[in-house]
Structure formats: C-alpha cells, structure tokens
Amino acid sequence: MFAARFATRAARPFAVRAYSEVVGKKYDLFGYEVSTNTAPYIEKIQKTQYYDDAGEVIVAMNLNNTPPDLTTYNALLERILNAKSKQSTPVDGENRFCAMMDVLEEMDHRYGIRPDAQSWGYVMQELVTSGDFRMGWLCIEAMRSLGVEPSAELIAKNSENSAKAKSSGVDFPPALRRSAPEDFDTKAWGL
C-alpha cells in the first residue's frame, strides 16, 4: 500500500508528459486524445514573417493538445533564423540567439526532446551570421559535449569571423585589455 502511494507520488511530476496508446490513438493523463498531426502547424510556422508569430503557432499546438515534435521545433528554429525580425515593429534588445536557446531549453526540459545536429546547426548559423565568434566557439564545444558534431563549414566560417576580428584588432574586449596588469602575459591570451 505504501509503495503504491509512493510510486504514484513519485510519478506525478512526469504525469503531464505521459501519454497512453490505445489502438493507434494517444491519450493524455486526463483522457483527452492527443493529436500527432504536426504537419499543418509546421506549414503555418513556415509561412510566418516574424518569429513571434511562429512561436504563437507552438502555443496554438499546445492548446489543441498537439505536442510539438523535433521536426516542428526545427521548423521554429529555421523561422527564427530566417524571419525578417521578431515583430513588425523593432524590439529593443531583440536577440535571435537568445530566442533559439529558449526553444532548445523548452524542447529538452518541457518535452524531453533532444536537439539534433539540425537544431544546433540553426543556432550555429545565427552565431556565424551575427559574427559572434566567441559564442560560436562555446556553441561548438557544447555541441561536441552533447555528442553532436558541428558542420565543418560552420566551424570554418566561425574561424573566418575570428580571424577578421583579430586582424582589425577587435578580437579581445577593450575593457579587459585596459584592465590587464602590466606583467599580464597577453600573448598567452592571443593579444
């Protein structure tokens, strides 16, 4: 009796994600049928001009009891990368990289979907496009630590961004360069 109550209590945090299958249909914990037809939503995501609108499609999916899958999230990441902007009017502090990392976090923590090479590729492409080679190196190492090998082309483009910054003297933040003590070995840090 105690073991049954304990097991039930232990399973509660995962209950929202639990689905049961009966003859090809999926049902959630509360007995509502769960749809797996994500194709119309992916099509809507691909047609959006602004990536906030693409995020609203994900919200609509959840309201319609259609949990997003890896393909849906990759379509969302692609929209964030290639959409005109976040909204029709400029948004202060808009950052595609942050929006993408929010999506990766939702995939993993909310649905237990592990981002694949395509997912991380969109993130890496944004970093290369924005010229953020430092974050690019961190992303490459994060990908490798997760068992995802980054594309050689994106690594080369990130290296180009790094070399371009070094040749123009902006590869190291000026504030840190000024605050380094006189005996600081700048060559060890590539200065």
Short mmCIF file of N, CA and C in Angstrom, two decimals:
data_model
loop_
_atom_site.label_atom_id
_atom_site.label_comp_id
_atom_site.label_asym_id
_atom_site.label_seq_id
_atom_site.Cartn_x
_atom_site.Cartn_y
_atom_site.Cartn_z
N MET A 1 0.83 -1.19 0.00
CA MET A 1 0.00 0.00 0.00
C MET A 1 0.87 1.26 0.00
N PHE A 2 1.84 1.32 0.93
CA PHE A 2 2.74 2.47 0.99
C PHE A 2 3.52 2.61 -0.30
N ALA A 3 4.01 1.49 -0.83
CA ALA A 3 4.80 1.52 -2.06
C ALA A 3 3.97 2.04 -3.22
N ALA A 4 2.70 1.66 -3.27
CA ALA A 4 1.83 2.12 -4.36
C ALA A 4 1.60 3.63 -4.26
N ARG A 5 1.36 4.13 -3.05
CA ARG A 5 1.17 5.57 -2.88
C ARG A 5 2.45 6.33 -3.20
N PHE A 6 3.59 5.81 -2.75
CA PHE A 6 4.87 6.46 -3.02
C PHE A 6 5.16 6.49 -4.51
N ALA A 7 4.92 5.39 -5.20
CA ALA A 7 5.17 5.33 -6.63
C ALA A 7 4.28 6.33 -7.37
N THR A 8 3.03 6.45 -6.93
CA THR A 8 2.12 7.41 -7.56
C THR A 8 2.61 8.83 -7.35
N ARG A 9 3.02 9.14 -6.12
CA ARG A 9 3.53 10.48 -5.82
C ARG A 9 4.80 10.76 -6.62
N ALA A 10 5.67 9.79 -6.77
CA ALA A 10 6.93 9.98 -7.49
C ALA A 10 6.68 10.19 -8.97
N ALA A 11 5.61 9.64 -9.50
CA ALA A 11 5.34 9.74 -10.94
C ALA A 11 4.63 11.03 -11.31
N ARG A 12 4.07 11.76 -10.34
CA ARG A 12 3.28 12.95 -10.64
C ARG A 12 4.02 14.00 -11.46
N PRO A 13 5.28 14.32 -11.17
CA PRO A 13 5.93 15.35 -12.00
C PRO A 13 6.02 14.98 -13.47
N PHE A 14 5.98 13.72 -13.77
CA PHE A 14 6.10 13.29 -15.15
C PHE A 14 4.75 12.99 -15.78
N ALA A 15 3.68 13.13 -15.01
CA ALA A 15 2.37 12.74 -15.48
C ALA A 15 1.89 13.60 -16.64
N VAL A 16 2.23 14.86 -16.67
CA VAL A 16 1.77 15.72 -17.73
C VAL A 16 2.34 15.27 -19.07
N ARG A 17 3.52 14.73 -19.07
CA ARG A 17 4.15 14.28 -20.31
C ARG A 17 3.73 12.86 -20.68
N ALA A 18 3.04 12.18 -19.80
CA ALA A 18 2.70 10.79 -20.03
C ALA A 18 1.53 10.68 -21.01
N TYR A 19 1.65 9.78 -21.93
CA TYR A 19 0.59 9.50 -22.88
C TYR A 19 0.35 8.01 -22.87
N SER A 20 -0.87 7.61 -23.11
CA SER A 20 -1.14 6.19 -23.24
C SER A 20 -1.65 5.94 -24.65
N GLU A 21 -1.29 4.82 -25.18
CA GLU A 21 -1.74 4.49 -26.54
C GLU A 21 -2.77 3.38 -26.49
N VAL A 22 -3.86 3.60 -27.20
CA VAL A 22 -4.89 2.59 -27.34
C VAL A 22 -5.22 2.51 -28.82
N VAL A 23 -4.90 1.40 -29.43
CA VAL A 23 -5.20 1.13 -30.84
C VAL A 23 -4.86 2.33 -31.73
N GLY A 24 -3.61 2.74 -31.69
CA GLY A 24 -3.12 3.80 -32.57
C GLY A 24 -3.44 5.21 -32.14
N LYS A 25 -4.22 5.39 -31.09
CA LYS A 25 -4.53 6.72 -30.60
C LYS A 25 -3.77 6.97 -29.32
N LYS A 26 -3.41 8.24 -29.08
CA LYS A 26 -2.71 8.61 -27.85
C LYS A 26 -3.65 9.44 -26.99
N TYR A 27 -3.57 9.23 -25.69
CA TYR A 27 -4.38 9.97 -24.74
C TYR A 27 -3.47 10.53 -23.65
N ASP A 28 -3.81 11.73 -23.19
CA ASP A 28 -3.02 12.30 -22.11
C ASP A 28 -3.53 11.78 -20.77
N LEU A 29 -2.94 12.25 -19.71
CA LEU A 29 -3.27 11.80 -18.36
C LEU A 29 -4.74 11.98 -18.02
N PHE A 30 -5.37 12.98 -18.61
CA PHE A 30 -6.76 13.29 -18.28
C PHE A 30 -7.75 12.64 -19.22
N GLY A 31 -7.28 11.82 -20.14
CA GLY A 31 -8.16 11.09 -21.04
C GLY A 31 -8.48 11.80 -22.34
N TYR A 32 -7.86 12.95 -22.58
CA TYR A 32 -8.09 13.66 -23.83
C TYR A 32 -7.19 13.09 -24.91
N GLU A 33 -7.74 12.99 -26.11
CA GLU A 33 -6.95 12.46 -27.21
C GLU A 33 -5.85 13.46 -27.59
N VAL A 34 -4.65 12.93 -27.81
CA VAL A 34 -3.50 13.73 -28.20
C VAL A 34 -3.28 13.53 -29.70
N SER A 35 -3.25 14.63 -30.43
CA SER A 35 -3.02 14.55 -31.86
C SER A 35 -1.51 14.54 -32.14
N THR A 36 -1.12 13.74 -33.12
CA THR A 36 0.28 13.72 -33.53
C THR A 36 0.47 14.33 -34.92
N ASN A 37 -0.58 14.93 -35.46
CA ASN A 37 -0.52 15.53 -36.78
C ASN A 37 0.04 16.94 -36.68
N THR A 38 1.34 17.04 -36.82
CA THR A 38 2.01 18.35 -36.70
C THR A 38 2.18 19.04 -38.05
N ALA A 39 1.89 18.35 -39.14
CA ALA A 39 2.13 18.91 -40.49
C ALA A 39 1.44 20.26 -40.72
N PRO A 40 0.16 20.44 -40.37
CA PRO A 40 -0.45 21.75 -40.62
C PRO A 40 0.20 22.88 -39.82
N TYR A 41 0.67 22.55 -38.64
CA TYR A 41 1.33 23.56 -37.80
C TYR A 41 2.70 23.92 -38.35
N ILE A 42 3.42 22.93 -38.84
CA ILE A 42 4.73 23.20 -39.45
C ILE A 42 4.55 24.10 -40.66
N GLU A 43 3.50 23.85 -41.44
CA GLU A 43 3.21 24.68 -42.60
C GLU A 43 2.92 26.13 -42.18
N LYS A 44 2.17 26.29 -41.10
CA LYS A 44 1.87 27.64 -40.60
C LYS A 44 3.15 28.32 -40.13
N ILE A 45 4.01 27.58 -39.44
CA ILE A 45 5.28 28.16 -38.97
C ILE A 45 6.11 28.65 -40.14
N GLN A 46 6.18 27.85 -41.19
CA GLN A 46 6.99 28.19 -42.35
C GLN A 46 6.47 29.42 -43.09
N LYS A 47 5.19 29.73 -42.95
CA LYS A 47 4.59 30.86 -43.66
C LYS A 47 4.66 32.17 -42.87
N THR A 48 5.09 32.12 -41.62
CA THR A 48 5.12 33.34 -40.82
C THR A 48 6.25 34.27 -41.26
N GLN A 49 5.99 35.59 -41.15
CA GLN A 49 7.01 36.57 -41.49
C GLN A 49 7.89 36.89 -40.29
N TYR A 50 7.31 36.87 -39.09
CA TYR A 50 8.02 37.27 -37.89
C TYR A 50 8.07 36.09 -36.94
N TYR A 51 9.18 35.95 -36.24
CA TYR A 51 9.33 34.74 -35.44
C TYR A 51 8.49 34.72 -34.18
N ASP A 52 7.97 35.83 -33.73
CA ASP A 52 7.00 35.81 -32.63
C ASP A 52 5.72 35.08 -33.07
N ASP A 53 5.32 35.31 -34.33
CA ASP A 53 4.14 34.64 -34.87
C ASP A 53 4.36 33.13 -34.95
N ALA A 54 5.58 32.72 -35.26
CA ALA A 54 5.90 31.29 -35.30
C ALA A 54 5.79 30.68 -33.90
N GLY A 55 6.20 31.44 -32.90
CA GLY A 55 6.07 30.97 -31.52
C GLY A 55 4.62 30.83 -31.12
N GLU A 56 3.75 31.71 -31.62
CA GLU A 56 2.32 31.62 -31.33
C GLU A 56 1.71 30.35 -31.91
N VAL A 57 2.26 29.85 -33.00
CA VAL A 57 1.78 28.59 -33.56
C VAL A 57 2.06 27.44 -32.59
N ILE A 58 3.21 27.48 -31.93
CA ILE A 58 3.53 26.46 -30.92
C ILE A 58 2.53 26.53 -29.76
N VAL A 59 2.17 27.74 -29.35
CA VAL A 59 1.17 27.92 -28.30
C VAL A 59 -0.17 27.31 -28.74
N ALA A 60 -0.56 27.57 -29.99
CA ALA A 60 -1.81 27.02 -30.52
C ALA A 60 -1.77 25.49 -30.53
N MET A 61 -0.62 24.93 -30.85
CA MET A 61 -0.47 23.46 -30.84
C MET A 61 -0.75 22.92 -29.45
N ASN A 62 -0.17 23.55 -28.44
CA ASN A 62 -0.37 23.10 -27.07
C ASN A 62 -1.84 23.22 -26.67
N LEU A 63 -2.50 24.30 -27.06
CA LEU A 63 -3.92 24.48 -26.74
C LEU A 63 -4.79 23.43 -27.41
N ASN A 64 -4.35 22.98 -28.58
CA ASN A 64 -5.10 21.95 -29.33
C ASN A 64 -4.65 20.54 -28.99
N ASN A 65 -3.87 20.40 -27.93
CA ASN A 65 -3.39 19.10 -27.45
C ASN A 65 -2.60 18.34 -28.54
N THR A 66 -1.76 19.11 -29.22
CA THR A 66 -0.86 18.54 -30.23
C THR A 66 0.55 18.92 -29.83
N PRO A 67 1.23 18.06 -29.07
CA PRO A 67 2.58 18.43 -28.63
C PRO A 67 3.55 18.52 -29.81
N PRO A 68 4.40 19.56 -29.81
CA PRO A 68 5.38 19.70 -30.89
C PRO A 68 6.40 18.55 -30.84
N ASP A 69 6.90 18.18 -32.00
CA ASP A 69 7.94 17.17 -32.09
C ASP A 69 9.23 17.83 -32.60
N LEU A 70 10.26 17.03 -32.81
CA LEU A 70 11.55 17.56 -33.24
C LEU A 70 11.44 18.32 -34.56
N THR A 71 10.67 17.80 -35.50
CA THR A 71 10.51 18.45 -36.80
C THR A 71 9.86 19.82 -36.64
N THR A 72 8.88 19.91 -35.75
CA THR A 72 8.20 21.18 -35.51
C THR A 72 9.16 22.19 -34.90
N TYR A 73 9.93 21.76 -33.92
CA TYR A 73 10.88 22.67 -33.29
C TYR A 73 11.97 23.10 -34.27
N ASN A 74 12.40 22.21 -35.14
CA ASN A 74 13.40 22.60 -36.13
C ASN A 74 12.83 23.63 -37.11
N ALA A 75 11.54 23.49 -37.44
CA ALA A 75 10.88 24.49 -38.30
C ALA A 75 10.84 25.84 -37.59
N LEU A 76 10.58 25.83 -36.28
CA LEU A 76 10.57 27.07 -35.50
C LEU A 76 11.96 27.70 -35.46
N LEU A 77 12.99 26.89 -35.25
CA LEU A 77 14.36 27.42 -35.23
C LEU A 77 14.74 28.01 -36.59
N GLU A 78 14.31 27.36 -37.65
CA GLU A 78 14.59 27.87 -39.00
C GLU A 78 13.92 29.22 -39.19
N ARG A 79 12.69 29.37 -38.70
CA ARG A 79 11.97 30.65 -38.81
C ARG A 79 12.66 31.73 -38.02
N ILE A 80 13.12 31.40 -36.82
CA ILE A 80 13.83 32.40 -36.02
C ILE A 80 15.07 32.87 -36.77
N LEU A 81 15.76 31.95 -37.41
CA LEU A 81 16.97 32.29 -38.16
C LEU A 81 16.66 33.15 -39.38
N ASN A 82 15.62 32.81 -40.12
CA ASN A 82 15.38 33.44 -41.42
C ASN A 82 14.24 34.45 -41.47
N ALA A 83 13.50 34.63 -40.39
CA ALA A 83 12.39 35.60 -40.39
C ALA A 83 12.95 37.02 -40.48
N LYS A 84 12.09 37.94 -40.91
CA LYS A 84 12.51 39.34 -41.01
C LYS A 84 12.99 39.87 -39.67
N SER A 85 12.21 39.64 -38.64
CA SER A 85 12.57 40.06 -37.29
C SER A 85 11.59 39.43 -36.30
N LYS A 86 11.67 39.86 -35.06
CA LYS A 86 10.80 39.31 -34.02
C LYS A 86 9.34 39.73 -34.24
N GLN A 87 9.13 41.00 -34.51
CA GLN A 87 7.79 41.55 -34.75
C GLN A 87 7.86 42.56 -35.88
N SER A 88 6.70 43.06 -36.29
CA SER A 88 6.68 44.03 -37.38
C SER A 88 7.32 45.36 -37.00
N THR A 89 7.26 45.71 -35.72
CA THR A 89 7.94 46.92 -35.25
C THR A 89 9.21 46.51 -34.51
N PRO A 90 10.27 47.28 -34.61
CA PRO A 90 11.53 46.91 -33.95
C PRO A 90 11.36 46.72 -32.44
N VAL A 91 12.07 45.74 -31.92
CA VAL A 91 12.01 45.42 -30.49
C VAL A 91 13.40 45.66 -29.90
N ASP A 92 13.47 46.50 -28.87
CA ASP A 92 14.76 46.76 -28.23
C ASP A 92 15.29 45.47 -27.63
N GLY A 93 16.55 45.19 -27.87
CA GLY A 93 17.18 44.00 -27.29
C GLY A 93 16.84 42.70 -27.98
N GLU A 94 16.29 42.79 -29.17
CA GLU A 94 15.96 41.57 -29.92
C GLU A 94 17.23 40.76 -30.14
N ASN A 95 17.16 39.48 -29.84
CA ASN A 95 18.33 38.63 -29.98
C ASN A 95 17.90 37.24 -30.44
N ARG A 96 18.18 36.92 -31.68
CA ARG A 96 17.77 35.64 -32.24
C ARG A 96 18.43 34.47 -31.50
N PHE A 97 19.69 34.66 -31.11
CA PHE A 97 20.39 33.59 -30.40
C PHE A 97 19.66 33.25 -29.10
N CYS A 98 19.26 34.26 -28.35
CA CYS A 98 18.55 34.01 -27.09
C CYS A 98 17.21 33.32 -27.35
N ALA A 99 16.51 33.75 -28.40
CA ALA A 99 15.23 33.11 -28.75
C ALA A 99 15.45 31.63 -29.09
N MET A 100 16.53 31.35 -29.81
CA MET A 100 16.83 29.96 -30.17
C MET A 100 17.18 29.12 -28.94
N MET A 101 17.94 29.71 -28.03
CA MET A 101 18.30 28.96 -26.82
C MET A 101 17.07 28.70 -25.96
N ASP A 102 16.12 29.62 -25.96
CA ASP A 102 14.85 29.39 -25.26
C ASP A 102 14.11 28.20 -25.85
N VAL A 103 14.12 28.10 -27.18
CA VAL A 103 13.47 26.98 -27.85
C VAL A 103 14.17 25.66 -27.49
N LEU A 104 15.50 25.66 -27.53
CA LEU A 104 16.23 24.43 -27.18
C LEU A 104 15.94 24.01 -25.74
N GLU A 105 15.84 24.99 -24.85
CA GLU A 105 15.53 24.69 -23.46
C GLU A 105 14.13 24.09 -23.33
N GLU A 106 13.17 24.68 -24.04
CA GLU A 106 11.80 24.15 -23.99
C GLU A 106 11.76 22.72 -24.53
N MET A 107 12.45 22.48 -25.63
CA MET A 107 12.48 21.14 -26.21
C MET A 107 12.92 20.12 -25.17
N ASP A 108 14.05 20.42 -24.55
CA ASP A 108 14.67 19.47 -23.63
C ASP A 108 13.92 19.36 -22.31
N HIS A 109 13.62 20.48 -21.69
CA HIS A 109 13.05 20.46 -20.35
C HIS A 109 11.54 20.23 -20.30
N ARG A 110 10.83 20.69 -21.30
CA ARG A 110 9.38 20.54 -21.26
C ARG A 110 8.92 19.24 -21.91
N TYR A 111 9.54 18.87 -23.01
CA TYR A 111 9.08 17.70 -23.75
C TYR A 111 10.07 16.54 -23.79
N GLY A 112 11.27 16.76 -23.29
CA GLY A 112 12.26 15.69 -23.32
C GLY A 112 12.76 15.37 -24.72
N ILE A 113 12.68 16.35 -25.61
CA ILE A 113 13.15 16.17 -26.99
C ILE A 113 14.58 16.67 -27.07
N ARG A 114 15.48 15.81 -27.47
CA ARG A 114 16.88 16.20 -27.55
C ARG A 114 17.17 16.88 -28.89
N PRO A 115 17.68 18.12 -28.85
CA PRO A 115 18.01 18.81 -30.10
C PRO A 115 19.04 18.00 -30.90
N ASP A 116 18.84 17.94 -32.20
CA ASP A 116 19.75 17.18 -33.05
C ASP A 116 20.73 18.12 -33.77
N ALA A 117 21.50 17.58 -34.69
CA ALA A 117 22.51 18.37 -35.41
C ALA A 117 21.86 19.50 -36.19
N GLN A 118 20.67 19.26 -36.74
CA GLN A 118 19.98 20.31 -37.48
C GLN A 118 19.58 21.46 -36.55
N SER A 119 19.07 21.13 -35.37
CA SER A 119 18.67 22.15 -34.39
C SER A 119 19.87 23.02 -34.03
N TRP A 120 20.96 22.38 -33.65
CA TRP A 120 22.17 23.12 -33.27
C TRP A 120 22.77 23.86 -34.47
N GLY A 121 22.58 23.30 -35.66
CA GLY A 121 23.09 23.95 -36.87
C GLY A 121 22.45 25.32 -37.09
N TYR A 122 21.15 25.42 -36.81
CA TYR A 122 20.47 26.73 -36.93
C TYR A 122 21.06 27.73 -35.93
N VAL A 123 21.32 27.26 -34.72
CA VAL A 123 21.89 28.14 -33.69
C VAL A 123 23.29 28.60 -34.13
N MET A 124 24.07 27.66 -34.60
CA MET A 124 25.44 27.98 -35.02
C MET A 124 25.43 28.93 -36.22
N GLN A 125 24.47 28.73 -37.15
CA GLN A 125 24.36 29.61 -38.31
C GLN A 125 24.06 31.03 -37.87
N GLU A 126 23.21 31.20 -36.87
CA GLU A 126 22.91 32.54 -36.35
C GLU A 126 24.16 33.19 -35.76
N LEU A 127 24.95 32.42 -35.03
CA LEU A 127 26.17 32.97 -34.44
C LEU A 127 27.17 33.38 -35.51
N VAL A 128 27.28 32.59 -36.56
CA VAL A 128 28.18 32.92 -37.67
C VAL A 128 27.68 34.18 -38.38
N THR A 129 26.38 34.23 -38.64
CA THR A 129 25.80 35.38 -39.34
C THR A 129 25.97 36.66 -38.53
N SER A 130 25.79 36.58 -37.22
CA SER A 130 25.92 37.77 -36.37
C SER A 130 27.37 38.12 -36.08
N GLY A 131 28.31 37.20 -36.41
CA GLY A 131 29.73 37.47 -36.19
C GLY A 131 30.20 37.23 -34.77
N ASP A 132 29.38 36.61 -33.95
CA ASP A 132 29.73 36.35 -32.55
C ASP A 132 30.59 35.08 -32.47
N PHE A 133 31.86 35.23 -32.83
CA PHE A 133 32.75 34.06 -32.88
C PHE A 133 33.04 33.48 -31.51
N ARG A 134 33.05 34.32 -30.47
CA ARG A 134 33.30 33.79 -29.11
C ARG A 134 32.19 32.83 -28.70
N MET A 135 30.95 33.26 -28.88
CA MET A 135 29.83 32.39 -28.55
C MET A 135 29.80 31.20 -29.51
N GLY A 136 30.26 31.42 -30.72
CA GLY A 136 30.36 30.32 -31.69
C GLY A 136 31.27 29.21 -31.19
N TRP A 137 32.44 29.60 -30.62
CA TRP A 137 33.35 28.58 -30.09
C TRP A 137 32.70 27.84 -28.92
N LEU A 138 31.98 28.58 -28.07
CA LEU A 138 31.29 27.93 -26.95
C LEU A 138 30.22 26.96 -27.44
N CYS A 139 29.50 27.38 -28.47
CA CYS A 139 28.45 26.53 -29.03
C CYS A 139 29.05 25.26 -29.64
N ILE A 140 30.16 25.41 -30.32
CA ILE A 140 30.83 24.24 -30.91
C ILE A 140 31.21 23.25 -29.82
N GLU A 141 31.79 23.75 -28.74
CA GLU A 141 32.17 22.86 -27.64
C GLU A 141 30.95 22.25 -26.96
N ALA A 142 29.89 23.02 -26.81
CA ALA A 142 28.65 22.48 -26.22
C ALA A 142 28.08 21.37 -27.09
N MET A 143 28.08 21.59 -28.41
CA MET A 143 27.59 20.56 -29.32
C MET A 143 28.38 19.28 -29.18
N ARG A 144 29.69 19.43 -29.17
CA ARG A 144 30.55 18.24 -29.06
C ARG A 144 30.33 17.52 -27.73
N SER A 145 30.13 18.28 -26.65
CA SER A 145 29.91 17.65 -25.35
C SER A 145 28.59 16.88 -25.32
N LEU A 146 27.66 17.24 -26.20
CA LEU A 146 26.38 16.54 -26.29
C LEU A 146 26.39 15.43 -27.34
N GLY A 147 27.55 15.22 -27.96
CA GLY A 147 27.66 14.16 -28.96
C GLY A 147 27.19 14.56 -30.34
N VAL A 148 27.08 15.86 -30.58
CA VAL A 148 26.66 16.38 -31.89
C VAL A 148 27.87 17.03 -32.53
N GLU A 149 28.24 16.57 -33.71
CA GLU A 149 29.40 17.14 -34.39
C GLU A 149 28.96 18.31 -35.26
N PRO A 150 29.50 19.50 -35.01
CA PRO A 150 29.13 20.67 -35.82
C PRO A 150 29.65 20.55 -37.25
N SER A 151 28.98 21.23 -38.14
CA SER A 151 29.37 21.19 -39.54
C SER A 151 30.74 21.85 -39.73
N ALA A 152 31.57 21.23 -40.54
CA ALA A 152 32.92 21.75 -40.82
C ALA A 152 32.82 23.13 -41.48
N GLU A 153 31.80 23.34 -42.29
CA GLU A 153 31.60 24.62 -42.96
C GLU A 153 31.35 25.74 -41.94
N LEU A 154 30.51 25.46 -40.94
CA LEU A 154 30.21 26.48 -39.92
C LEU A 154 31.42 26.74 -39.02
N ILE A 155 32.19 25.70 -38.73
CA ILE A 155 33.42 25.89 -37.95
C ILE A 155 34.38 26.79 -38.72
N ALA A 156 34.52 26.54 -40.04
CA ALA A 156 35.41 27.35 -40.87
C ALA A 156 34.94 28.81 -40.92
N LYS A 157 33.62 29.01 -41.04
CA LYS A 157 33.09 30.38 -41.08
C LYS A 157 33.30 31.09 -39.74
N ASN A 158 33.17 30.35 -38.64
CA ASN A 158 33.42 30.94 -37.32
C ASN A 158 34.90 31.32 -37.19
N SER A 159 35.79 30.47 -37.72
CA SER A 159 37.23 30.78 -37.72
C SER A 159 37.51 32.03 -38.54
N GLU A 160 36.82 32.17 -39.67
CA GLU A 160 36.98 33.37 -40.51
C GLU A 160 36.56 34.63 -39.73
N ASN A 161 35.44 34.53 -39.01
CA ASN A 161 34.99 35.67 -38.20
C ASN A 161 36.02 36.03 -37.14
N SER A 162 36.60 35.00 -36.53
CA SER A 162 37.62 35.22 -35.50
C SER A 162 38.86 35.88 -36.10
N ALA A 163 39.31 35.38 -37.24
CA ALA A 163 40.50 35.94 -37.90
C ALA A 163 40.25 37.38 -38.34
N LYS A 164 39.04 37.66 -38.84
CA LYS A 164 38.68 39.01 -39.27
C LYS A 164 38.72 39.96 -38.06
N ALA A 165 38.21 39.52 -36.94
CA ALA A 165 38.21 40.35 -35.72
C ALA A 165 39.63 40.58 -35.24
N LYS A 166 40.46 39.55 -35.31
CA LYS A 166 41.85 39.68 -34.87
C LYS A 166 42.62 40.65 -35.76
N SER A 167 42.40 40.56 -37.07
CA SER A 167 43.13 41.44 -37.99
C SER A 167 42.72 42.90 -37.83
N SER A 168 41.49 43.14 -37.38
CA SER A 168 41.05 44.52 -37.19
C SER A 168 41.22 44.98 -35.74
N GLY A 169 41.77 44.09 -34.89
CA GLY A 169 42.08 44.46 -33.51
C GLY A 169 40.90 44.47 -32.56
N VAL A 170 39.81 43.81 -32.92
CA VAL A 170 38.63 43.79 -32.03
C VAL A 170 38.33 42.37 -31.52
N ASP A 171 39.34 41.53 -31.54
CA ASP A 171 39.11 40.15 -31.12
C ASP A 171 39.04 39.98 -29.61
N PHE A 172 39.55 40.95 -28.88
CA PHE A 172 39.54 40.88 -27.42
C PHE A 172 38.86 42.13 -26.89
N PRO A 173 37.95 42.01 -25.93
CA PRO A 173 37.24 43.20 -25.43
C PRO A 173 38.21 44.26 -24.90
N PRO A 174 38.08 45.50 -25.37
CA PRO A 174 39.00 46.57 -24.97
C PRO A 174 39.04 46.81 -23.46
N ALA A 175 37.92 46.65 -22.79
CA ALA A 175 37.89 46.89 -21.34
C ALA A 175 38.83 45.91 -20.63
N LEU A 176 38.86 44.67 -21.07
CA LEU A 176 39.76 43.70 -20.45
C LEU A 176 41.21 43.97 -20.83
N ARG A 177 41.41 44.43 -22.04
CA ARG A 177 42.77 44.74 -22.48
C ARG A 177 43.34 45.87 -21.61
N ARG A 178 42.52 46.89 -21.31
CA ARG A 178 42.97 48.03 -20.50
C ARG A 178 43.17 47.64 -19.04
N SER A 179 42.36 46.70 -18.55
CA SER A 179 42.42 46.38 -17.13
C SER A 179 43.47 45.31 -16.79
N ALA A 180 44.10 44.76 -17.80
CA ALA A 180 45.12 43.74 -17.53
C ALA A 180 46.35 44.37 -16.89
N PRO A 181 46.92 43.74 -15.86
CA PRO A 181 48.13 44.29 -15.23
C PRO A 181 49.30 44.28 -16.22
N GLU A 182 50.30 45.11 -15.93
CA GLU A 182 51.43 45.24 -16.85
C GLU A 182 52.16 43.94 -17.08
N ASP A 183 52.27 43.10 -16.06
CA ASP A 183 53.00 41.85 -16.21
C ASP A 183 52.12 40.71 -16.75
N PHE A 184 50.90 41.04 -17.18
CA PHE A 184 49.98 40.03 -17.71
C PHE A 184 50.49 39.56 -19.07
N ASP A 185 50.62 38.26 -19.22
CA ASP A 185 51.13 37.69 -20.46
C ASP A 185 50.03 37.71 -21.53
N THR A 186 50.00 38.78 -22.30
CA THR A 186 48.94 38.93 -23.28
C THR A 186 49.09 37.95 -24.45
N LYS A 187 50.31 37.50 -24.72
CA LYS A 187 50.49 36.56 -25.82
C LYS A 187 49.81 35.23 -25.53
N ALA A 188 49.77 34.85 -24.27
CA ALA A 188 49.09 33.60 -23.90
C ALA A 188 47.60 33.70 -24.18
N TRP A 189 47.07 34.93 -24.20
CA TRP A 189 45.65 35.14 -24.44
C TRP A 189 45.41 35.62 -25.87
N GLY A 190 46.42 35.61 -26.70
CA GLY A 190 46.26 36.00 -28.09
C GLY A 190 46.14 37.50 -28.31
N LEU A 191 46.73 38.29 -27.42
CA LEU A 191 46.62 39.75 -27.58
C LEU A 191 47.81 40.33 -28.28
#
